[in-house]
Coordinates of C-alpha atoms in Angstrom, one line a residue:
X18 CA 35.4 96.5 248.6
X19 CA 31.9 95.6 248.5
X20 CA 31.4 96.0 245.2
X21 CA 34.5 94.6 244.2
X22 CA 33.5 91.8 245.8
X23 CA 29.9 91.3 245.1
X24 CA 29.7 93.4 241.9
X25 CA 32.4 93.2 239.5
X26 CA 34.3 89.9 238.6
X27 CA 38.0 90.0 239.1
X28 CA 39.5 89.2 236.1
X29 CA 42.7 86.3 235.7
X30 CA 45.1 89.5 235.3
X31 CA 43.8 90.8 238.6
X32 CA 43.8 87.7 240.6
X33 CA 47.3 87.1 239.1
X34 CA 48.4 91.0 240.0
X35 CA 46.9 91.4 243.0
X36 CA 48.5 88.6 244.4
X37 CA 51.9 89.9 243.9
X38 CA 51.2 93.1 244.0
X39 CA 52.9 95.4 246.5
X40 CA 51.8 98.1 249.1
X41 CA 52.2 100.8 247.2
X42 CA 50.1 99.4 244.3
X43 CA 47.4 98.2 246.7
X44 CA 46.6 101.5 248.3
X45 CA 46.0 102.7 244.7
X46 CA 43.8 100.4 244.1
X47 CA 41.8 100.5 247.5
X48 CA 42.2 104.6 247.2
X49 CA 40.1 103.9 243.8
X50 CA 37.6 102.2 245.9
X51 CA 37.0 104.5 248.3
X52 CA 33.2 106.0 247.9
X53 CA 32.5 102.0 248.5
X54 CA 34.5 101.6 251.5
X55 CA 33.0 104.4 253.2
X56 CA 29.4 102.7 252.3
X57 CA 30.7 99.3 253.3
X58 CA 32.6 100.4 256.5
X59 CA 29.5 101.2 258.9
X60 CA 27.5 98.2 256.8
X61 CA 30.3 95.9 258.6
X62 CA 30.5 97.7 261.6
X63 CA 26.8 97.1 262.4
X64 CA 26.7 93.6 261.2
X65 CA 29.3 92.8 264.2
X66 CA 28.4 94.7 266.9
X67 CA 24.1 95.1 266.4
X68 CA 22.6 92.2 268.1
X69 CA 21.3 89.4 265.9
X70 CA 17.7 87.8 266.8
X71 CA 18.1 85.5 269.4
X72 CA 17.8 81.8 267.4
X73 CA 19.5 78.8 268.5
X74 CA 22.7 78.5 266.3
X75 CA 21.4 75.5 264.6
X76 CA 18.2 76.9 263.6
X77 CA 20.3 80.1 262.3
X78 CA 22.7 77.5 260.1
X79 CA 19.8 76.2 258.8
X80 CA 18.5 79.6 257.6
X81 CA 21.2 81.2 256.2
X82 CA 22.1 77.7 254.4
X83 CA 18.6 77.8 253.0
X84 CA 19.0 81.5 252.1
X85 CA 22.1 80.8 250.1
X86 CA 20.9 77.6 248.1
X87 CA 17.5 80.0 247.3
X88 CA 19.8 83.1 245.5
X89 CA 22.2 80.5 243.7
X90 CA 19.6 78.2 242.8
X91 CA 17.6 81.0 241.7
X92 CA 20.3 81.7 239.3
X93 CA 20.9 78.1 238.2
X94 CA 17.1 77.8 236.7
X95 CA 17.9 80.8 234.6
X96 CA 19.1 79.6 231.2
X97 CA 21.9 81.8 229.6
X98 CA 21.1 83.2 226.0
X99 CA 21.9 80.2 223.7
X100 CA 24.3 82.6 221.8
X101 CA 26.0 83.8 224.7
X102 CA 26.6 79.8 225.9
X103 CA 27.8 78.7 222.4
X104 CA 30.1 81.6 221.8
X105 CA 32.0 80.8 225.5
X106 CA 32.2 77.4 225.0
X107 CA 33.6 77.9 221.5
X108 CA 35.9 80.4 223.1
X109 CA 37.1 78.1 225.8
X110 CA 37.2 75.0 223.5
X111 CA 39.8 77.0 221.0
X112 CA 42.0 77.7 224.5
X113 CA 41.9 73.9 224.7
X114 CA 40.0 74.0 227.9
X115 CA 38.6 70.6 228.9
X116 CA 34.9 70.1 228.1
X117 CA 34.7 68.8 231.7
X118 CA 36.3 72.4 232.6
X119 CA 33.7 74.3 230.2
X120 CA 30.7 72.8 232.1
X121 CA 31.9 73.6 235.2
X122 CA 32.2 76.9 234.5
X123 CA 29.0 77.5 232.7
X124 CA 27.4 76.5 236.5
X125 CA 29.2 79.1 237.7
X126 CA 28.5 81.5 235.0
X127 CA 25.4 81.2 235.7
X128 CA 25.2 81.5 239.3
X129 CA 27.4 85.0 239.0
X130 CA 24.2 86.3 237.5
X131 CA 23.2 87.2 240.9
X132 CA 26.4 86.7 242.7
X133 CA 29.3 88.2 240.1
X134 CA 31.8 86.6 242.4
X135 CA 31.5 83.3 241.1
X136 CA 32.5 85.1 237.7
X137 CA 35.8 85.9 239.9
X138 CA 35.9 81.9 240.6
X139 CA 36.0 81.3 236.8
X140 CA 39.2 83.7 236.3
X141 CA 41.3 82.0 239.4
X142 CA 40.4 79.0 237.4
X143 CA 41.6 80.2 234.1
X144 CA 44.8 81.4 235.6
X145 CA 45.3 78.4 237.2
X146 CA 44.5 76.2 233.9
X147 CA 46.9 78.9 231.7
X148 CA 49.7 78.8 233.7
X149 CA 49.3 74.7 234.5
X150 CA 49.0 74.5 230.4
X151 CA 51.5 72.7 228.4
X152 CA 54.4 74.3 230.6
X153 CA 56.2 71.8 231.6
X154 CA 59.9 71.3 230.7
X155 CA 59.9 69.2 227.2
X156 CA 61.7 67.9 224.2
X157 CA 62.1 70.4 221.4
X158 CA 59.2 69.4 218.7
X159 CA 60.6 72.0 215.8
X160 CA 61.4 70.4 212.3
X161 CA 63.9 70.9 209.8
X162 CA 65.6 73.3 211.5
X163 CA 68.5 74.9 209.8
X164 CA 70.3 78.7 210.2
X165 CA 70.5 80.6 206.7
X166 CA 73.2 83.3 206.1
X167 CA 76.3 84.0 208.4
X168 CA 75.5 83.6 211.6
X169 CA 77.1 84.9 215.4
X170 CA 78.6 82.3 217.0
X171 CA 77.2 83.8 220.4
X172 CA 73.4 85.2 220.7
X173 CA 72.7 87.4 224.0
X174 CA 69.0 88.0 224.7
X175 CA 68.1 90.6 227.4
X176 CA 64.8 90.2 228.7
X177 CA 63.8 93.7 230.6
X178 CA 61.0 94.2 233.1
X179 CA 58.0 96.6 233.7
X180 CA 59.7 99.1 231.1
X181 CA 57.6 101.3 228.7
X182 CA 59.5 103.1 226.0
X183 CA 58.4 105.9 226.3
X184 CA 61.0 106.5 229.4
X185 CA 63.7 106.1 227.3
X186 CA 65.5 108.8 226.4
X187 CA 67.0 106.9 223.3
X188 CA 63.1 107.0 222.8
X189 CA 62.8 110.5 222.8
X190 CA 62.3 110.9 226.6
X191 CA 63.5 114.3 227.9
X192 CA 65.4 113.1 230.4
X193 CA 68.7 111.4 230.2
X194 CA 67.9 108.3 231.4
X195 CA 69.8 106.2 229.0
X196 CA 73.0 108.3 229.1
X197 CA 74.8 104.6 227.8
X198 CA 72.4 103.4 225.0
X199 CA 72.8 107.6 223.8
X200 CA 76.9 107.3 223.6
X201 CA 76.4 103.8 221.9
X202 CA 73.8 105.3 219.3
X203 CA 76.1 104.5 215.9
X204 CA 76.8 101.2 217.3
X205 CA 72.8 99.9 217.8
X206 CA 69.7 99.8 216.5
X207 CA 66.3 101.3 218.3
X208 CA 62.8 100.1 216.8
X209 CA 60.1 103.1 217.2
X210 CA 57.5 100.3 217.1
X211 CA 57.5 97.1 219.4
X212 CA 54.3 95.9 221.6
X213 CA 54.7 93.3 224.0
X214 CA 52.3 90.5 224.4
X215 CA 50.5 91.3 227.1
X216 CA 51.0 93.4 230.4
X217 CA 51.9 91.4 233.2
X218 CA 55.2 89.3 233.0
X219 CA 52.9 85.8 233.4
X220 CA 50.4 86.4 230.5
X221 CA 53.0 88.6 228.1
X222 CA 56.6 85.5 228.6
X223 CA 54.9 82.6 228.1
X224 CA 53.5 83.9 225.2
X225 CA 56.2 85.3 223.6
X226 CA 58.3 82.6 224.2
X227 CA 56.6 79.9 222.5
X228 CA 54.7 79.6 219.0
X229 CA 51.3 80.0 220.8
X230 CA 48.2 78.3 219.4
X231 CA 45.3 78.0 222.1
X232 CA 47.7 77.5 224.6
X233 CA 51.9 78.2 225.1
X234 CA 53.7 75.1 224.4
X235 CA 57.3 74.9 225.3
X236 CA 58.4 72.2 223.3
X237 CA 58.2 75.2 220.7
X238 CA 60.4 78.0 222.5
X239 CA 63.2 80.0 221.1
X240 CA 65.2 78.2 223.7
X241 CA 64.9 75.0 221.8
X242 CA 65.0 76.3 218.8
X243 CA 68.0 77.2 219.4
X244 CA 69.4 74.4 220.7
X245 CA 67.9 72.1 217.5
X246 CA 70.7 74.7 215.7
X247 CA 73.4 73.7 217.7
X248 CA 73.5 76.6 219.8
X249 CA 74.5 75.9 224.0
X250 CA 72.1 77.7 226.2
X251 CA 72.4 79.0 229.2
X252 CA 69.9 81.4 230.9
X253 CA 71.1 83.9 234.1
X254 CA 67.6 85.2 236.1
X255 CA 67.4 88.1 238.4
X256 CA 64.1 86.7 238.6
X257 CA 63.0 84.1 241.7
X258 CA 62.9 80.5 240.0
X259 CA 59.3 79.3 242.2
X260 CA 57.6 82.3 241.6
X261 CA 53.9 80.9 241.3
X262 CA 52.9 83.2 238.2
X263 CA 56.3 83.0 236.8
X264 CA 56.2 79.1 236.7
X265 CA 56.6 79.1 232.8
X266 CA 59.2 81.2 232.8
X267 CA 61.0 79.6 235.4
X268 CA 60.3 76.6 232.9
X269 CA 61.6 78.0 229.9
X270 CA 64.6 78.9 232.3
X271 CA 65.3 75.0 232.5
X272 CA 65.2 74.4 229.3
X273 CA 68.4 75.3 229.1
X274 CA 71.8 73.7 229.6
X275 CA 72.3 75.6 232.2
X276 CA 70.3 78.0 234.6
X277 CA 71.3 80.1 237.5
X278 CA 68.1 82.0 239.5
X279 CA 70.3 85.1 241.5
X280 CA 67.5 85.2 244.0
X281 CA 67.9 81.8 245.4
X282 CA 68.1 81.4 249.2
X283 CA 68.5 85.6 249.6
X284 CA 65.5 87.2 251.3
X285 CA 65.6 90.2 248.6
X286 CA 65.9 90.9 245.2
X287 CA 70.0 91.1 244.1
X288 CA 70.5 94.2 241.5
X289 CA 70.7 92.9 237.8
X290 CA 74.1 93.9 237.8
X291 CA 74.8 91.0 239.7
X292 CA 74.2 89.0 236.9
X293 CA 77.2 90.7 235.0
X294 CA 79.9 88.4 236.4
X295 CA 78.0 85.2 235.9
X296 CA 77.5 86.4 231.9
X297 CA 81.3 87.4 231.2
X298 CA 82.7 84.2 232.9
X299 CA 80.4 82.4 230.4
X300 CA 81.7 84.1 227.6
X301 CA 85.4 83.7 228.4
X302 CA 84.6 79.9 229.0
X303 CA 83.8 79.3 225.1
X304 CA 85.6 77.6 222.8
X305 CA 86.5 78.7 220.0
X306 CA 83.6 77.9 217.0
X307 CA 81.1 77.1 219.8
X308 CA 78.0 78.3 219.4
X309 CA 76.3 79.8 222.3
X310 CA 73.1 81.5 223.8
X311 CA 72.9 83.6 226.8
X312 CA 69.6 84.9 228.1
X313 CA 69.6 87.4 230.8
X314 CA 66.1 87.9 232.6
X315 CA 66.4 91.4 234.6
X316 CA 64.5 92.6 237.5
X317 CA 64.3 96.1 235.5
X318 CA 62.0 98.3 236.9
X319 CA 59.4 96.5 238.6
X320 CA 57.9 97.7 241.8
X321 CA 58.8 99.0 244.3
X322 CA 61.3 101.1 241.7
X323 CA 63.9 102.4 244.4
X324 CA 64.9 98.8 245.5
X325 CA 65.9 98.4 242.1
X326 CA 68.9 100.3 241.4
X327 CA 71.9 100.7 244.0
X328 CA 72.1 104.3 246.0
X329 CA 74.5 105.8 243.6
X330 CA 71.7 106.0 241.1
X331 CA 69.5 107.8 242.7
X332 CA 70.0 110.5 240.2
X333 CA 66.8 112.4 239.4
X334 CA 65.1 113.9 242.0
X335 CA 61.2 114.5 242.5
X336 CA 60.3 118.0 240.4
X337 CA 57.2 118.3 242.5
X338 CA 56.1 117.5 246.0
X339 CA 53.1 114.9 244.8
X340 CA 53.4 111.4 245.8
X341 CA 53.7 110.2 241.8
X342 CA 56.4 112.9 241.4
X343 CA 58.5 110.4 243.7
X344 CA 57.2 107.7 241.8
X345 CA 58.4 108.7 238.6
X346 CA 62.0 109.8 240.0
X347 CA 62.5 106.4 241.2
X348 CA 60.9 104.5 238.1
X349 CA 63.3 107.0 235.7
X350 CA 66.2 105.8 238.6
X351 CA 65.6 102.2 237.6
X352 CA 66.0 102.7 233.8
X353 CA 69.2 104.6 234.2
X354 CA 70.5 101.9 236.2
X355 CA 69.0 99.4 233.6
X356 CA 71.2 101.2 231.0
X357 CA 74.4 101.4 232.5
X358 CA 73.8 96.8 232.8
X359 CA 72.9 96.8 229.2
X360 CA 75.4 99.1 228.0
X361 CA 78.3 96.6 229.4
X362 CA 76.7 93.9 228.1
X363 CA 76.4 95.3 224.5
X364 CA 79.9 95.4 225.4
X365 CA 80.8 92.2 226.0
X366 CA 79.0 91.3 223.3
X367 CA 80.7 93.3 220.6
X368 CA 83.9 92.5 222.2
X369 CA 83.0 88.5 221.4
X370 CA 81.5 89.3 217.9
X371 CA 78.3 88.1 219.0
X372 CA 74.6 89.1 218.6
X373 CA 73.3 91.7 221.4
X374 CA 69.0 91.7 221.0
X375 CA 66.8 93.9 224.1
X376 CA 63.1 93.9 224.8
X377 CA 60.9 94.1 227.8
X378 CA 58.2 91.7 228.9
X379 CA 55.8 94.4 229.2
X380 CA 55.5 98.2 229.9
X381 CA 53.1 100.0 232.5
X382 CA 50.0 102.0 233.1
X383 CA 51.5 106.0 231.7
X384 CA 52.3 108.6 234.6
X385 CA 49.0 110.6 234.2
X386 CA 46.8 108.3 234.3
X387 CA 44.4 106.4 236.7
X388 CA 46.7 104.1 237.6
X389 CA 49.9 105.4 237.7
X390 CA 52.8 103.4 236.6
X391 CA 51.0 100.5 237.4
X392 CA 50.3 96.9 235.6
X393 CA 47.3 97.7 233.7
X394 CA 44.9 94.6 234.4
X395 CA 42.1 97.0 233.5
X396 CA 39.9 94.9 230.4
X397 CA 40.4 97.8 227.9
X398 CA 44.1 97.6 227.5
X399 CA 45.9 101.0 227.6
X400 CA 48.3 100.5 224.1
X401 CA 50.6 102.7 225.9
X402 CA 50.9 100.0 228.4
X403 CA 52.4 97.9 225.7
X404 CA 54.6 99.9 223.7
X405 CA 58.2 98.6 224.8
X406 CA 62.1 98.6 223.9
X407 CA 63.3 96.5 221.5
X408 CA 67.2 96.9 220.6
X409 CA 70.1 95.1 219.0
X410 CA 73.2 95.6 218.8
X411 CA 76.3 93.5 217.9
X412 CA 76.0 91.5 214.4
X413 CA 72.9 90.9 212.6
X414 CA 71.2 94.4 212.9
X415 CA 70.4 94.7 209.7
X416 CA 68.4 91.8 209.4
X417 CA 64.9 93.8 211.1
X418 CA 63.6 96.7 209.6
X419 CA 62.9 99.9 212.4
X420 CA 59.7 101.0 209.6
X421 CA 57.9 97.4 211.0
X422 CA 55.6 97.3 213.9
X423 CA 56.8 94.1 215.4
X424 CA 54.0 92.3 217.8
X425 CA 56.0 89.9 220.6
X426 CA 52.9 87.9 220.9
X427 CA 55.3 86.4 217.7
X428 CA 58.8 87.0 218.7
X429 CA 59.9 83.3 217.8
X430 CA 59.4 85.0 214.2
X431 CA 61.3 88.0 215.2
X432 CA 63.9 85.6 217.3
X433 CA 64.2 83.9 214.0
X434 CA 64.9 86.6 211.5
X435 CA 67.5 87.9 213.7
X436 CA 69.4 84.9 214.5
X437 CA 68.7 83.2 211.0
X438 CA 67.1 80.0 213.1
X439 CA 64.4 79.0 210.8
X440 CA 62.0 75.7 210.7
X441 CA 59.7 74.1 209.1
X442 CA 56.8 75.3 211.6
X443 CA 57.7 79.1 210.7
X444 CA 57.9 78.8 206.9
X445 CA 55.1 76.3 205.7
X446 CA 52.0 78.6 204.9
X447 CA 54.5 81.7 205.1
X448 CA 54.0 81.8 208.7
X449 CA 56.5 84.0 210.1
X450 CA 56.5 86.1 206.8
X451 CA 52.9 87.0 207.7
X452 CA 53.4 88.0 211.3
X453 CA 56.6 90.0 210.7
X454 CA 54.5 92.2 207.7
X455 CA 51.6 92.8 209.8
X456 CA 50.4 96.2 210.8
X457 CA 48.2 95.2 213.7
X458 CA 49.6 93.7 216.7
X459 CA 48.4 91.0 219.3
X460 CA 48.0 90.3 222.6
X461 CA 46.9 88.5 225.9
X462 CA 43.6 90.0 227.1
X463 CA 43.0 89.5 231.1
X464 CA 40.5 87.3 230.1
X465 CA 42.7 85.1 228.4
X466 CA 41.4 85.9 224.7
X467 CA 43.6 87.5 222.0
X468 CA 43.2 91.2 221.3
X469 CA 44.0 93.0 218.6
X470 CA 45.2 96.8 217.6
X471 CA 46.3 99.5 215.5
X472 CA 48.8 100.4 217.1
X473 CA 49.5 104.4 216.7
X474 CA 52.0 105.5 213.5
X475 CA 53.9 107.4 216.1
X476 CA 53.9 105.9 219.4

C-alpha cells in the first residue's frame, strides 16, 4: 500500500471506483499489492512500537514540520519542462477547467515529483470538478428540433449495467444465458459492434447522455431532446437517486416529467424486475396519440453479482472449484435474469407499437484476466472492457445498420437516428452523419482525456 500510496498517483477512475467498490473487488486489488504489503507491514510495525528519540513533542513538531516543507519545497523550485506545462494547461483549459483550477494544480504537479500522492490530490480534484460540471438540472438548449419519417408514438430506452457482450449468448456466448433475447431472435436486432463511453457508470452516462464538448452539458441530453419533440418522459431507476458518482445521472433522471428511484428509503438494492410494474402501468395510462418516453436504468450485473438476480436464477453452477469459477456463475446468473426483464419489456413494447432500444453503460475487465470481471480503471483501457449490447426491437429497426461500429461517447446521434429526433446542433457541419460513419470509437480516459481506438473487425 506503500507504493500505492507514495509511488503511483491514483487516477479519477480509481478514486471514483475505489470508493464504491465492494469487498470482493478490494481484496483483488490489495491481493495485487501484496509483495508491498509484506515490505510495508514490518516498516509500520516498527515505526509504532520502536522507541522514538526522546525530544520534547514541541521540538519533534518542529522537526518533522521542517522536514516536510524541505521535500515539498524542494520540489516547488523545480520548474516542469515548458512543454510538459503548456500541453496540461492546454489540456485542462479544452476540459473547461478554471485557470484559477489549472494553477493550482500545476503546484501540486509539481510537488508529486517527489511525493506522487499529490498527483492523487489532482485526480480527487478532477472527479470532483467532472462530476460538479455543467450537471445540473436545465432547460433544453437544442434548436430546430423536428422528427422526420414515421415515428413510434412510445420510445422505451433500457439502460443496462456492468454488462460486456461477450456474455451474451445472442452474442455468441456458449452458454444460454439469454434463453429470451434467443426465442425473440426474428423479432430484434443485435449490433456485433457497440463501445460504451467509458468504463465506469460515472465517466461512461454522463457522457453518453449529452452532446459532450469539454464537458457534459445537460441542457443537451436525449432527455430533452425528446421532450423539444413532444415526447412525455418519464424515467424508472433501479439505481439509488444520491449516489455521489451517479449525481449526473441522477440529474438526467430529473429531467424528466417524471422519476421514480426503486431504491429510495430500502437498505438494499430491489431486483430490476421491480421496475416492471411501474413501466406497464405507464404504458396503459397513455392516451391515445400521446407520445411518450420511458427510460429504464437497471442494476444489471454490477457487483456483488449474486444479489442481483432472485434465488430461482441461480442457474449455472461453478464448473471448477476456483474462486473466479463462482464469480462467473454468478455474473452469467445476473444476465439471465437481465434477459428474462428485457424480454417482457420488448414485450410490452411490441404489444404498444412502440420503439424497444438496449445498451449498457459499460462492460468489465474479461474473466482471464488480471482483474477479473472488474471495472477496469487501469490507464490502458482493456477494449474488451468496452464492447457492450446494444439492441432494438419494436419499430424503427431498420433505421441502424448492424455493419457500423457505433461509439456511445455519441449516442445522442445514435438516439437520433433511431427515433428520428433531429436538430439543428446534430446536422449543421454534418455532425451526427460524421460520428455514425466513423470506424474508430471514443471514450473517457481515467484521466479525464478522450481516447481513441480501432476497435477489432470481430469483437
Amino acid at each position: 500500500m506503500l507504493r500505492l500510496t507514495y509511488e503511483n498517483a491514483i487516477t479519477v477512475s480509481a478514486w471514483a471506483s475505489l470508493v464504491n467498490a465492494t469487498s470482493d473487488e478490494l481484496v483483488a486489488f490489495i491481493n495485487a499489492q501484496w509483495p508491498w504489503l509484506i515490505i510495508a507491514t514490518p516498516l509500520v510495525i516498527a515505526g509504532c512500537f520502536v522507541p522514538a528519540p526522546r525530544l520534547p513533542w514541541h521540538w519533534r513538531k518542529l522537526v518533522a514540520m521542517l522536514l516536510c516543507s524541505a521535500f515539498v519545497a524542494l520540489s516547488l523550485l523545480t520548474p516542469l519542462p515548458a512543454e510538459e506545462e503548456d500541453d496540461y494547461i492546454r489540456r485542462r483549459l479544452a476540459l473547461g477547467a478554471p485557470k484559477k483550477l489549472i494553477t493550482a494544480e500545476l503546484v501540486l504537479k509539481k510537488a508529486a515529483a517527489h511525493l506522487p500522492v499529490f498527483d492523487s490530490m489532482i485526480g480527487l480534484i478532477q472527479t470532483t470538478s467532472f462530476i460538479a460540471g455543467r450537471n445540473a438540472p436545465a432547460e433544453g438548449a437544442w434548436e430546430e428540433v423536428h422528427q422526420e419519417g414515421p415515428a413510434a408514438n412510445l420510445l422505451v430506452v433500457v439502460i443496462g449495467e456492468s454488462l460486456r457482450a461477450d456474455h451474451l449468448s445472442v452474442y455468441g456466448y456458449p452458454r444460454n444465458t439469454t434463453p429470451g433475447l434467443k426465442a425473440a431472435a426474428d423479432r430484434i436486432t443485435v449490433y456485433p459492434r457497440a463501445y460504451s463511453a467509458g468504463t465506469n457508470t460515472w465517466n461512461s452516462l454522463p457522457v453518453a447522455f449529452t452532446k459532450y464538448s469539454h464537458t457534459t452539458d445537460m441542457s443537451l441530453s436525449f432527455v430533452t431532446l425528446a421532450q423539444a419533440a413532444g415526447y412525455k418522459t418519464h424515467w424508472l431507476s433501479n439505481q439509488t437517486a444520491n449516489d455521489e458518482w451517479g449525481l449526473a445521472v441522477s440529474m438526467a433522471a430529473r429531467q424528466a416529467d417524471s422519476h421514480m428511484f426503486l431504491p429510495a428509503g430500502k437498505p438494499t438494492y430491489p431486483k430490476d424486475g421491480e421496475l416492471l410494474p411501474y413501466f406497464e402501468d405507464i404504458v396503459a395510462a397513455r392516451t391515445a396519440g400521446e407520445k411518450t418516453m420511458i427510460v429504464l436504468h437497471l442494476y444489471g450485473s454490477h457487483s456483488n453479482f449474486a444479489d442481483r438476480y432472485p434465488p430461482d436464477f441461480d442457474f449455472f453452477k461453478a464448473i471448477g472449484k476456483k474462486r473466479i469459477d463462482q464469480k462467473i456463475a454468478r455474473y452469467d446468473n445476473s444476465i439471465r435474469y437481465t434477459d428474462s426483464v428485457l424480454t417482457k419489456v420488448i414485450g410490452t413494447t411490441e404489444r404498444a407499437n412502440g420503439a424497444f432500444l438496449f445498451f449498457a453503460d459499460h462492460g468489465l475487465r474479461a474473466a482471464n484476466s488480471k482483474f477479473p470481471l472488474m471495472h477496469d480503471i487501469s490507464q490502458k483501457t482493456a477494449i474488451d472492457s468496452l464492447h457492450v449490447p446494444l439492441i432494438l426491437a419494436g419499430q424503427h429497426q431498420d433505421r441502424l445498420s448492424t455493419k457500423q461500429v457505433y461509439s456511445l461517447f455519441f449516442f445522442e446521434c445514435l438516439f437520433s437516428a433511431w427515433s428520428g429526433i433531429s436538430a439543428a446542433q446534430l446536422i449543421d457541419d454534418d455532425y451526427c452523419s460524421a460520428k455514425l460513419s466513423a470506424t474508430q470509437i471514443q471514450y473517457m480516459k481515467p484521466d479525464l482525456t478522450v481516447g481513441k481506438a480501432q476497435p477489432p473487425a470481430n469483437p
